[in-house]
Tab-separated table of C-alpha atoms in Angstrom:
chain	number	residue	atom	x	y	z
J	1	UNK	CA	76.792	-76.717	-15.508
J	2	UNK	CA	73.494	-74.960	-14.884
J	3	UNK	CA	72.155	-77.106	-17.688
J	4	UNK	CA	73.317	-80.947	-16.402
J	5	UNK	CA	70.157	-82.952	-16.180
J	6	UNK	CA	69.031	-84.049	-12.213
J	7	UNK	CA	69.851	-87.586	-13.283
J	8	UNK	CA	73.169	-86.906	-14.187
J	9	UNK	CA	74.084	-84.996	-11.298
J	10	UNK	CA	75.785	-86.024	-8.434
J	11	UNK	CA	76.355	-84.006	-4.824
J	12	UNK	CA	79.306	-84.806	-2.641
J	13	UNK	CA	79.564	-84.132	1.332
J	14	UNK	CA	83.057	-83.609	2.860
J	15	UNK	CA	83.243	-83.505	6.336
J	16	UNK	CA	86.473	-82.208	8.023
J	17	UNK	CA	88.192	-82.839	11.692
J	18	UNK	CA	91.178	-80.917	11.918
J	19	UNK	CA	92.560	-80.680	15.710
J	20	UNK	CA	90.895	-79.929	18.456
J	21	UNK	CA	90.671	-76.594	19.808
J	22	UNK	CA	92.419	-77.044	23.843
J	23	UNK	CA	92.889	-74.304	26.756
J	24	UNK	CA	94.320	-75.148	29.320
J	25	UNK	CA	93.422	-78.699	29.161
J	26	UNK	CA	89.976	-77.720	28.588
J	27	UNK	CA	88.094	-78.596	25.160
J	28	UNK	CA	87.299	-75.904	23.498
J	29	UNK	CA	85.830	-77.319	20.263
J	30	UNK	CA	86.079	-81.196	19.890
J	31	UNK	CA	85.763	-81.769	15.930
J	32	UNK	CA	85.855	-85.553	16.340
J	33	UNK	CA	82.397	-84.920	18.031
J	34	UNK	CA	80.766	-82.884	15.614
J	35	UNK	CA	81.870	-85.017	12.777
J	36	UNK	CA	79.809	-88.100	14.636
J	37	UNK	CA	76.623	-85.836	15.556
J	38	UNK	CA	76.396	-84.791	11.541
J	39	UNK	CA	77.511	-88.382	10.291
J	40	UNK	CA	74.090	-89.715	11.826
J	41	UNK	CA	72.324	-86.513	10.239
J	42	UNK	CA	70.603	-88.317	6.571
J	43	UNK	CA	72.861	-87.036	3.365
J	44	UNK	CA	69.670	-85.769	1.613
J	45	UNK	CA	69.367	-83.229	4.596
J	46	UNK	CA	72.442	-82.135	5.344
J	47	UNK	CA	72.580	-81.515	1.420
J	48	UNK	CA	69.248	-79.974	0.904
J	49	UNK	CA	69.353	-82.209	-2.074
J	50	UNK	CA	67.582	-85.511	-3.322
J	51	UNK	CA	70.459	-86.195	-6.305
J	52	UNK	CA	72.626	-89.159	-5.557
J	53	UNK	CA	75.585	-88.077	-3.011
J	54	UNK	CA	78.982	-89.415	-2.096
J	55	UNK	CA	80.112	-88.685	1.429
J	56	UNK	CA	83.984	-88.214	2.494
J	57	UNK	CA	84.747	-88.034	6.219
J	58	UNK	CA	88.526	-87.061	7.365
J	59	UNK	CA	89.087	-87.213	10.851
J	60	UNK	CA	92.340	-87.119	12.382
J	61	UNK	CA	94.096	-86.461	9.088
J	62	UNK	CA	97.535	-85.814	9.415
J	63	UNK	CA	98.686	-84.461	5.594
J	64	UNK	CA	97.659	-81.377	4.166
J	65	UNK	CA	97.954	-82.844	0.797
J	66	UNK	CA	95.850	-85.940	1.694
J	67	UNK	CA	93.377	-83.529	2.667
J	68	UNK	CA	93.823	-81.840	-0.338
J	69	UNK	CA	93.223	-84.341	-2.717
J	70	UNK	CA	90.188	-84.782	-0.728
J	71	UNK	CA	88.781	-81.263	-1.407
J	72	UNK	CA	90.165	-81.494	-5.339
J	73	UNK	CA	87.788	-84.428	-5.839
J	74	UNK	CA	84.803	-83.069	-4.104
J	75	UNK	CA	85.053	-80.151	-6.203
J	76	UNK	CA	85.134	-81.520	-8.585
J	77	UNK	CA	81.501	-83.360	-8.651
J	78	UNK	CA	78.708	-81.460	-10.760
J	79	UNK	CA	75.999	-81.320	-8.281
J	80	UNK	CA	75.678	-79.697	-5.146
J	81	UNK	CA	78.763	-79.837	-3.118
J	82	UNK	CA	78.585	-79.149	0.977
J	83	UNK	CA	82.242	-78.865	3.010
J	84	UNK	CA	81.931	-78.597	6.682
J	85	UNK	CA	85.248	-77.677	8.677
J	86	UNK	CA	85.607	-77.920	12.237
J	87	UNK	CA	88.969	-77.699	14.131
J	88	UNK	CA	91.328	-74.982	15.299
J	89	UNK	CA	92.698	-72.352	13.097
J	90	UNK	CA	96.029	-70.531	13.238
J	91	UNK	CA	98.681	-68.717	11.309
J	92	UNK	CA	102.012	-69.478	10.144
J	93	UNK	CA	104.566	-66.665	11.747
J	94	UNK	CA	106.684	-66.347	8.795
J	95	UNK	CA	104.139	-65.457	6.375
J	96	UNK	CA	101.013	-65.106	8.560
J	97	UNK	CA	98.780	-67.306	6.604
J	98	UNK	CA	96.112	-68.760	8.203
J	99	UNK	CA	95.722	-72.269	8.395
J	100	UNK	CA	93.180	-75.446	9.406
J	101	UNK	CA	95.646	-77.381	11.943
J	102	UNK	CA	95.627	-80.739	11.585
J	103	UNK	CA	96.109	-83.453	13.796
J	104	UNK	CA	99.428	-82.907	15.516
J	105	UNK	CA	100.153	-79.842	14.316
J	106	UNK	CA	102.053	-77.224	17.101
J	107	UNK	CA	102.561	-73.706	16.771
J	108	UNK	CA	105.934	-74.629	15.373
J	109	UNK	CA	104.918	-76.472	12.453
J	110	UNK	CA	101.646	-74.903	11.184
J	111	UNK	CA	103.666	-73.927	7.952
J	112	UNK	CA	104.056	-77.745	6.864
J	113	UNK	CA	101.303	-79.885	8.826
J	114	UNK	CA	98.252	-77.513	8.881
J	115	UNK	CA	96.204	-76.924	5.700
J	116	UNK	CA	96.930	-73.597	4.139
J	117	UNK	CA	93.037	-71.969	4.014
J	118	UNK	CA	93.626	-70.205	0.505
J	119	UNK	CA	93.651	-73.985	-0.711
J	120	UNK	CA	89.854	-74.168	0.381
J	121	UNK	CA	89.503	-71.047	-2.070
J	122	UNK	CA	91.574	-72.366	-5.016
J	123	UNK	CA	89.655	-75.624	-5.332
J	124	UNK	CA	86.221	-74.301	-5.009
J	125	UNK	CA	86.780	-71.312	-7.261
J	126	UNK	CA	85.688	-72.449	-10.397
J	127	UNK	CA	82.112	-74.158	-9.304
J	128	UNK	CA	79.309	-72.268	-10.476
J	129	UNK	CA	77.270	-69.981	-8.292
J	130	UNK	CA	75.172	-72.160	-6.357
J	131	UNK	CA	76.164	-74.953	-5.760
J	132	UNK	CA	78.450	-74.816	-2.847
J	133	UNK	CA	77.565	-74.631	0.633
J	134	UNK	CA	80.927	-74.409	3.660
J	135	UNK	CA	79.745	-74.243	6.717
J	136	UNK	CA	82.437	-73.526	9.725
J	137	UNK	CA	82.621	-74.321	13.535
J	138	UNK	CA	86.289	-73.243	14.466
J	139	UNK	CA	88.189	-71.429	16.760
J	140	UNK	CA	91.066	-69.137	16.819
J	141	UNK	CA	94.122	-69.244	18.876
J	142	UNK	CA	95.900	-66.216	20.196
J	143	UNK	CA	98.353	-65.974	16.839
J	144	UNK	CA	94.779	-66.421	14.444
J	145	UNK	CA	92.490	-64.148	16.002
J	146	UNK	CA	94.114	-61.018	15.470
J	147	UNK	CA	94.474	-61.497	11.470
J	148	UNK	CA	90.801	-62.453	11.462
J	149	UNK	CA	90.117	-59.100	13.294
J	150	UNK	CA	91.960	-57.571	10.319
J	151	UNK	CA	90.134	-59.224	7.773
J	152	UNK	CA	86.547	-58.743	9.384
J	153	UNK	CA	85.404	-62.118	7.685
J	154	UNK	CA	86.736	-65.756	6.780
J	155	UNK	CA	85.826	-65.879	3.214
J	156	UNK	CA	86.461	-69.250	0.964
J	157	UNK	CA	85.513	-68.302	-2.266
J	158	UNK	CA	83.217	-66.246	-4.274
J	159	UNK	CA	81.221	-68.694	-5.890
J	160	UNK	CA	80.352	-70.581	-2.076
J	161	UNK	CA	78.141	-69.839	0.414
J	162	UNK	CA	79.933	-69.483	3.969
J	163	UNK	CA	78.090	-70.118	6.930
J	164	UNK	CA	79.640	-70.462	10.367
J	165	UNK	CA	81.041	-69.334	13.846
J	166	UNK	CA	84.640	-68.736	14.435
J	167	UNK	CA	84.947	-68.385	18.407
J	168	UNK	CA	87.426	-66.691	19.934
J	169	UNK	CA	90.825	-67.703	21.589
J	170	UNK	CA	90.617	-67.686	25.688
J	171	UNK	CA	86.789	-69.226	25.955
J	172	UNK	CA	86.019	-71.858	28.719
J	173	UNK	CA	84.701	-74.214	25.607
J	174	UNK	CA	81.917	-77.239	25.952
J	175	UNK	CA	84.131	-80.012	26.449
J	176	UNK	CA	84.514	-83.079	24.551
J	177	UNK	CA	81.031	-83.117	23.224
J	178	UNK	CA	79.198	-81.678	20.049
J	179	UNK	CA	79.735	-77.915	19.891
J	180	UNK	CA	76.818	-75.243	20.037
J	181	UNK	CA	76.738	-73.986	16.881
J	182	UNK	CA	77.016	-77.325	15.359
J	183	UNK	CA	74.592	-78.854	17.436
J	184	UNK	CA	71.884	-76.201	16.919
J	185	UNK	CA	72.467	-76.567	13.603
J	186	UNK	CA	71.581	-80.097	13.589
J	187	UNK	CA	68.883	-79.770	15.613
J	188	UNK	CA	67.077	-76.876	13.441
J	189	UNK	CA	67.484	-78.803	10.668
J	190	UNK	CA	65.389	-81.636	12.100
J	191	UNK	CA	62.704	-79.953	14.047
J	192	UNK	CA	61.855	-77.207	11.496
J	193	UNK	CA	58.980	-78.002	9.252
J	194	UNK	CA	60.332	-78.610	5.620
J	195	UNK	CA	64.171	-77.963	4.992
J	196	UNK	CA	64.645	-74.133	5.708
J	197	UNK	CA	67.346	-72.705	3.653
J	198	UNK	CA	70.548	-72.538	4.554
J	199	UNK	CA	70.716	-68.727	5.453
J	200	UNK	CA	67.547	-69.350	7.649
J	201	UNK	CA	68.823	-72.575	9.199
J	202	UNK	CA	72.431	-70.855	10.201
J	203	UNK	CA	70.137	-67.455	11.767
J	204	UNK	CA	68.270	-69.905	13.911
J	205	UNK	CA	71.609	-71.867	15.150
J	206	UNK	CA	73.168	-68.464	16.122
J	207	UNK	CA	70.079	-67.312	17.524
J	208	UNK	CA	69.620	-70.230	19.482
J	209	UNK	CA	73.417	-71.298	20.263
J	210	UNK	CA	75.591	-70.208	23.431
J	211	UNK	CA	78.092	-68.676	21.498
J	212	UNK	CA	80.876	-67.017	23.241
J	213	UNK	CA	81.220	-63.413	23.585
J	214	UNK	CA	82.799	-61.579	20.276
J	215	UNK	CA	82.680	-64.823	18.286
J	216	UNK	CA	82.931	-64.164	14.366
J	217	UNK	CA	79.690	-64.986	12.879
J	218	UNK	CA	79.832	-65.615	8.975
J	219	UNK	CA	78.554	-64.081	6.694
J	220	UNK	CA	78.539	-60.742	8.930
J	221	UNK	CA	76.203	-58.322	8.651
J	222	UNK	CA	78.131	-56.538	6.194
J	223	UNK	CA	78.090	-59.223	3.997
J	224	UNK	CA	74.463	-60.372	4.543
J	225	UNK	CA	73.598	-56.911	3.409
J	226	UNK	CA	71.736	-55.591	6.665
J	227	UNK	CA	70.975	-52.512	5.779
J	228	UNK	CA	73.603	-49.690	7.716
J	229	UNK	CA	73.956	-46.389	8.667
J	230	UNK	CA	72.447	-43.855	10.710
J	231	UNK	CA	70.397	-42.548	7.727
J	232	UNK	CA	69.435	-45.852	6.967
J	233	UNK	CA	68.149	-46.178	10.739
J	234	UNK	CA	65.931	-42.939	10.638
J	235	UNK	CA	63.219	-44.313	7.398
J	236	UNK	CA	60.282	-45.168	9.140
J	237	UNK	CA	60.758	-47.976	11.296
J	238	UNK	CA	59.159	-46.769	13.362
J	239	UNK	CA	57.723	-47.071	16.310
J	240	UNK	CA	58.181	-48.514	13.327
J	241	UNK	CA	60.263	-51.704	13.236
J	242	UNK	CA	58.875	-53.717	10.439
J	243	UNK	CA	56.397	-51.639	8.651
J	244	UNK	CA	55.690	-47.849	8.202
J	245	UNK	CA	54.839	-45.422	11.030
J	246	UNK	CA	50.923	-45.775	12.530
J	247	UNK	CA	49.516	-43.736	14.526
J	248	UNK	CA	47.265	-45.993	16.402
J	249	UNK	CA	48.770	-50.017	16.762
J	250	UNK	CA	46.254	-52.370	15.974
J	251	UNK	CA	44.010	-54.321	18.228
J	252	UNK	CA	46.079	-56.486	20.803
J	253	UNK	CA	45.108	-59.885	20.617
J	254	UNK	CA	42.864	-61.369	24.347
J	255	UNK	CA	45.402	-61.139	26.802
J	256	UNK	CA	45.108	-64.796	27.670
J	257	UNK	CA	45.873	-66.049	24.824
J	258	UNK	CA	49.859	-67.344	25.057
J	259	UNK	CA	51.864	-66.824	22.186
J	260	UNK	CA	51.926	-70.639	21.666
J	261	UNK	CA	47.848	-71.134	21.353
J	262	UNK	CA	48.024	-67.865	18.915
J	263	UNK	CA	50.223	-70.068	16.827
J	264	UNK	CA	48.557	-73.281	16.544
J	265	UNK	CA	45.330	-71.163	16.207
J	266	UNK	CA	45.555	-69.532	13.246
J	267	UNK	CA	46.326	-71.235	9.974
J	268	UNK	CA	50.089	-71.191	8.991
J	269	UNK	CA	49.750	-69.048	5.804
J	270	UNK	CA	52.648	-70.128	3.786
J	271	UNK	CA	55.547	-67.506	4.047
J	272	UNK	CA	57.952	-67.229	0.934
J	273	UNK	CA	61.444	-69.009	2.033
J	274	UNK	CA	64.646	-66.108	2.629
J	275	UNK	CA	66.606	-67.218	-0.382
J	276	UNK	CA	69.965	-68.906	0.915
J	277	UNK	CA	71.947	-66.059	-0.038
J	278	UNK	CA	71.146	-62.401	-1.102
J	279	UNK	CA	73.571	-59.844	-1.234
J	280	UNK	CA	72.029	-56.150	-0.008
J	281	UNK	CA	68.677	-57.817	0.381
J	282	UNK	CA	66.527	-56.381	3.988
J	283	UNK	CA	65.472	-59.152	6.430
J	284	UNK	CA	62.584	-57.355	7.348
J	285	UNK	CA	59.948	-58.146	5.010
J	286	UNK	CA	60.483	-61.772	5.445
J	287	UNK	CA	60.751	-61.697	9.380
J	288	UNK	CA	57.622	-59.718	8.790
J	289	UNK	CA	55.668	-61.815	7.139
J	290	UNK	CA	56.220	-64.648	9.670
J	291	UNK	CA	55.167	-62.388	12.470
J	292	UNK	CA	51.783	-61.566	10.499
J	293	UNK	CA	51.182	-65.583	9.376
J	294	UNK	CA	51.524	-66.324	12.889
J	295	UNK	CA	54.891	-68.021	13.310
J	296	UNK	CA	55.721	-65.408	15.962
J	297	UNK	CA	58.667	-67.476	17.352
J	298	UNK	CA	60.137	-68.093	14.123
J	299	UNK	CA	59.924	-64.908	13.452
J	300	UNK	CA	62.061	-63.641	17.011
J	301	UNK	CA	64.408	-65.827	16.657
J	302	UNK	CA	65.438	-64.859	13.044
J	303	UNK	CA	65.258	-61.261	14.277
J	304	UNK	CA	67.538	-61.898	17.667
J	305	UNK	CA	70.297	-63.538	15.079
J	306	UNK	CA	70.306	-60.563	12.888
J	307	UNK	CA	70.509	-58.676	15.751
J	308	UNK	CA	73.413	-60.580	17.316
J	309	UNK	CA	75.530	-60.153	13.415
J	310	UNK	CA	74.422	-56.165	14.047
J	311	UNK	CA	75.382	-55.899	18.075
J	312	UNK	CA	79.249	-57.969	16.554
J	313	UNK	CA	79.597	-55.540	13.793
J	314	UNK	CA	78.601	-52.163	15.438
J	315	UNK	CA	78.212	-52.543	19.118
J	316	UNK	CA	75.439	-52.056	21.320
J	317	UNK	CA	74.930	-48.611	21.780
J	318	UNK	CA	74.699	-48.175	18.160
J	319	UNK	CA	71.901	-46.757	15.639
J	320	UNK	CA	72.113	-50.474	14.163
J	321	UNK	CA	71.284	-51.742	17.565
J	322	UNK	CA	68.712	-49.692	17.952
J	323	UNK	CA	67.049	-50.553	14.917
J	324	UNK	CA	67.125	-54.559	15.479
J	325	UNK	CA	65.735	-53.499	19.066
J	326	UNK	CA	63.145	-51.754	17.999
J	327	UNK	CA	62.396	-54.828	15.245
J	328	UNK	CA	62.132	-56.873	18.147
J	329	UNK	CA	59.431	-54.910	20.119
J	330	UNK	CA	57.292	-54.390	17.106
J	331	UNK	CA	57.467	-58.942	17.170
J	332	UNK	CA	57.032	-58.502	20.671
J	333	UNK	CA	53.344	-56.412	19.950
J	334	UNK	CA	52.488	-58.697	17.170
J	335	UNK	CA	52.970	-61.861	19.008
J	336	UNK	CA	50.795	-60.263	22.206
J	337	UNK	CA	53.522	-60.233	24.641
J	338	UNK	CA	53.329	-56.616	26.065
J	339	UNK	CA	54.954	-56.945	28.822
J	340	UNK	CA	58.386	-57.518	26.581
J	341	UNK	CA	57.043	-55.099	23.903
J	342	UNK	CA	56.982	-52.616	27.127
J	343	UNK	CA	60.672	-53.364	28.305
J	344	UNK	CA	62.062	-53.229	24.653
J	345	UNK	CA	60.307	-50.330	23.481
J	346	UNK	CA	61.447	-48.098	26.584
J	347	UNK	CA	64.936	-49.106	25.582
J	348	UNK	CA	64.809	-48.107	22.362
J	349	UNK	CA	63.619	-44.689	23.804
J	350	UNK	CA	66.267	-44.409	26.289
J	351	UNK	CA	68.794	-45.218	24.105
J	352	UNK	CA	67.353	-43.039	20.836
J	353	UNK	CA	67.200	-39.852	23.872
J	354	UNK	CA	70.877	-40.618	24.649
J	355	UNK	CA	71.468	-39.717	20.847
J	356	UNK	CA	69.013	-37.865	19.636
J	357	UNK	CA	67.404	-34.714	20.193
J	358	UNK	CA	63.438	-35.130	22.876
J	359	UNK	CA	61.071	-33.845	20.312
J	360	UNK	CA	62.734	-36.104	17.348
J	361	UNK	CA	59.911	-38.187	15.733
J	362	UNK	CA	61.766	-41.497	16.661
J	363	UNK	CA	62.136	-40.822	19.909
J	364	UNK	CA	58.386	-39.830	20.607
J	365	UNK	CA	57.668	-43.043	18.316
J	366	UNK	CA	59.536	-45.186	20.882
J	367	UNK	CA	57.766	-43.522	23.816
J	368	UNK	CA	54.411	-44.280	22.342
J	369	UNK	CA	54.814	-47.443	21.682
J	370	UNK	CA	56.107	-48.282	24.965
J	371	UNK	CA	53.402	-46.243	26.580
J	372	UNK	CA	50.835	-48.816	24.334
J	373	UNK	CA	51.852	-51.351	25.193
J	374	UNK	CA	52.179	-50.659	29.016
J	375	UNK	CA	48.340	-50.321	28.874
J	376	UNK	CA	47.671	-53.688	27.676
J	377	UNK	CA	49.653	-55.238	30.490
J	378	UNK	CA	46.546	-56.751	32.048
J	379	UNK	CA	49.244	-58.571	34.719
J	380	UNK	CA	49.124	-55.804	37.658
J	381	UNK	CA	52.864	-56.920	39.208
J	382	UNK	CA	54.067	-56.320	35.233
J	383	UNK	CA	52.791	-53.389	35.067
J	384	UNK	CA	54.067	-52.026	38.654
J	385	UNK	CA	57.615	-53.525	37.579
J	386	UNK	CA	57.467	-51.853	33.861
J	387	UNK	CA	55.949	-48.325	35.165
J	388	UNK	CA	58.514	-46.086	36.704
J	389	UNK	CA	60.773	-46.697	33.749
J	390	UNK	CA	58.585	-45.688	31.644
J	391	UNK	CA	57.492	-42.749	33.146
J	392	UNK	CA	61.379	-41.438	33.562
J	393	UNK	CA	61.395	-41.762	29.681
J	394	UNK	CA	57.846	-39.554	29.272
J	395	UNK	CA	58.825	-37.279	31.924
J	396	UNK	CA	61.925	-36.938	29.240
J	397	UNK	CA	59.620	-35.741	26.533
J	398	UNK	CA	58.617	-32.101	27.371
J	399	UNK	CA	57.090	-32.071	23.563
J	400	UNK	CA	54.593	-35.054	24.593
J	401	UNK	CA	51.074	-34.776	25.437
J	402	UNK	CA	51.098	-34.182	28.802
J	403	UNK	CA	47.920	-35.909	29.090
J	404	UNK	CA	49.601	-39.274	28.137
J	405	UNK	CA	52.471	-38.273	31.523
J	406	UNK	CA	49.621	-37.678	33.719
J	407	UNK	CA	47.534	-40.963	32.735
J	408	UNK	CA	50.747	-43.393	33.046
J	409	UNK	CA	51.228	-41.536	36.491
J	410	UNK	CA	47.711	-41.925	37.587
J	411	UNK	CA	47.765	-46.089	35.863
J	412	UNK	CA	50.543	-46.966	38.292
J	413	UNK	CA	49.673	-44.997	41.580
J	414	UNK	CA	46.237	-47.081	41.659
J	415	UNK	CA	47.977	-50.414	40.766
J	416	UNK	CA	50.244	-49.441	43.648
J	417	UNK	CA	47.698	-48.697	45.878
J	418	UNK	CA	46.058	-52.139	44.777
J	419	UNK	CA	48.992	-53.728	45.776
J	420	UNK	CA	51.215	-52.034	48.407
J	421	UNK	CA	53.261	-55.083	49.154
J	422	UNK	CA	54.286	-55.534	45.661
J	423	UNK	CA	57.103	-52.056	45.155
J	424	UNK	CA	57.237	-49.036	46.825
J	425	UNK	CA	54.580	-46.968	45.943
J	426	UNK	CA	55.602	-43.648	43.807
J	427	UNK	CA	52.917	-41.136	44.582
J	428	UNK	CA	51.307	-39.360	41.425
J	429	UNK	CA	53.413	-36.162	41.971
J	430	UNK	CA	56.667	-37.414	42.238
J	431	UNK	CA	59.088	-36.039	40.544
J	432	UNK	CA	61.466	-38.464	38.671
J	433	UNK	CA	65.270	-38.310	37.592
């Protein structure tokens, strides 16, 4: 298949409305919609793909087996092959299978009307690696959700790429119209420059989407190989993040400069593209090297989506967290905006303290950096806000210099002085919880 020449291949598109999602009378995921928003989307972009493509739309299909045949002869095309599925999923209760409902299908009859998802699997199985792309906007009623809590993931075969959000059952939904994830989608795809890949294009939708709290994002972390563990957490990221440990950050940019004029400044060195799909390969060097060609928003967003797969998969007070925090506040630096570097960098301290023992290396790494980037706040009113926080987290660090304590004390006592109306004023002395 590899070998096929580009003018005898030929891509296919299948898009596919099962029924809509509904709670309570309320829309929770309107696939008719999203169909229409992508239909208007041009084939050779939706396919990443210039070969000549046929395009199959099924809304309001009633037959599994119409359906189906539909899938059987989209599989069956030698080029590039993209299947997007939006509807409602649940599970038949005599053999808990889960299944794409299809129009009129009721809890009842999910066993004979809904499309069985193992049939996705079946007919994509034997396409080469490559070449198949199934991207996912669904949601889960109350019988689905718990057997995709069980499996962790949604998978559809081995040899496809699966991209998607499967929300939960219970959430208010967006009405009738084009659903977040889908609509981000779409709109990354046309205002990014070039055609990202498709693991980049589905980081900035969930980075960018309203998605609803403890929606399934696929692939998970697990499966885009983020790398785990609480050893895994303690290499040098920092006050780390993205690179290896040093001792003194590097110049901040002028403080006037936005992060938007930085960008359209500097020359957009060309960044190599994240490959669509690499099992066990780290994020980091490529969010890094958008960070350090400039593309500092790019490169925050990418980092907030990984994030979000790491905050689903092991909660928010975890090492992972910590990590993707930490990330963040090393962009933050990079991009010049201190007075978020400040706030995430304290965080990461606070939270590293809660686990870890004062004089660990991370913890004092965290502490600097936030302490660094609390002195290039140039805005007095950020600086007043930021201060007392930090200076519960130095106070925190009896193995600090005690020099770096009495400077951050001294800092904010004259910017409060400067500007008594702004907070109350927290005399050098004071003694903090």
């Amino acid at each position: 298949m590899q070998n096929i020449a580009v003018e005898q291949q030929r891509g296919h598109v299948l898009l596919i409305a099962g029924d809509a999602a509904v709670r309570r009378r309320t829309v929770q995921v309107a696939p008719s919609a999203n169909l229409a928003a992508l239909g208007v989307v041009p084939v050779p972009m939706l396919l990443n793909s210039t070969v000549p493509c046929d395009t199959t739309y099924l809304d309001g299909a009633r037959d599994p087996n119409t359906v189906l045949m539909r899938l059987r002869t989209a599989a069956a095309t030698p080029g590039p092959l993209l299947v997007y599925l939006s509807g409602r999923l649940s599970v038949d209760r005599r053999s808990r299978r889960l299944h794409l409902c299809l129009a009129g299908t009721t809890a009842g009859s999910v066993r004979y009307t809904g499309l069985p998802w193992e049939w996705l699997g079946s007919e994509l199985r034997g396409r080469p690696a490559g070449l198949t792309t199934v991207l996912l906007d669904l949601a889960a009623d109350k019988a689905a959700w718990p057997v995709l809590q069980e499996y962790g993931s949604l998978p559809a075969s081995p040899s496809a790429e699966v991209y998607g959000v499967v929300s939960p059952p219970g959430f208010a939904g967006g009405g009738e119209g084009v659903s977040s994830y889908t609509r981000e989608w779409i709109n990354q795809l046309r205002s990014s420059p070039g055609r990202p890949g498709n693991l980049q294009l589905h980081a900035l939708a969930v980075g960018t989407a309203a998605l609803p709290p403890g929606a399934l994002v696929l692939p998970t972390a697990r499966e885009l190989g983020v790398p785990g563990g609480r050893e895994a957490v303690r290499e040098p990221a920092g006050a780390h993040g993205l690179g290896p440990a040093a001792p003194v950050p590097p110049p901040p940019r002028e403080p006037q400069e936005t992060q938007e004029t930085q960008s359209s400044q500097q020359p957009r060195t060309p960044v190599p593209p994240l490959p669509d799909h690499a099992p066990g390969q780290d994020p980091r060097p490529h969010i890094h090297a958008l960070a350090t060609a400039g593309r500092h928003l790019e490169a925050a967003t990418l980092a907030q989506a990984w994030e979000a797969h790491v905050l689903q998969t092991h909660g928010y007070t975890s090492a992972e967290a910590t990590q993707w925090a930490e990330i963040r506040a090393d962009l933050a630096r990079m991009a010049g905006d201190f007075r978020l570097a400040t706030r995430l960098w304290t965080g990461v301290g606070r939270s590293r303290l809660a686990h870890q023992p004062p004089d660990a290396p991370e913890v004092k790494g965290a502490a600097a950096g936030a302490l660094y980037c609390w002195t290039q706040l140039k805005d007095p009113a950020a600086a007043v806000e930021a201060g007392p926080e930090l200076i519960r987290l130095l106070r925190a660090l009896p193995s600090l210099d005690p020099r770096h304590l009495h400077l951050a004390r001294q800092r904010l006592d004259l910017l409060q002085q400067a500007r008594p109306d702004a907070a109350p004023r927290l005399p050098v002395t004071a003694e903090l919880p």
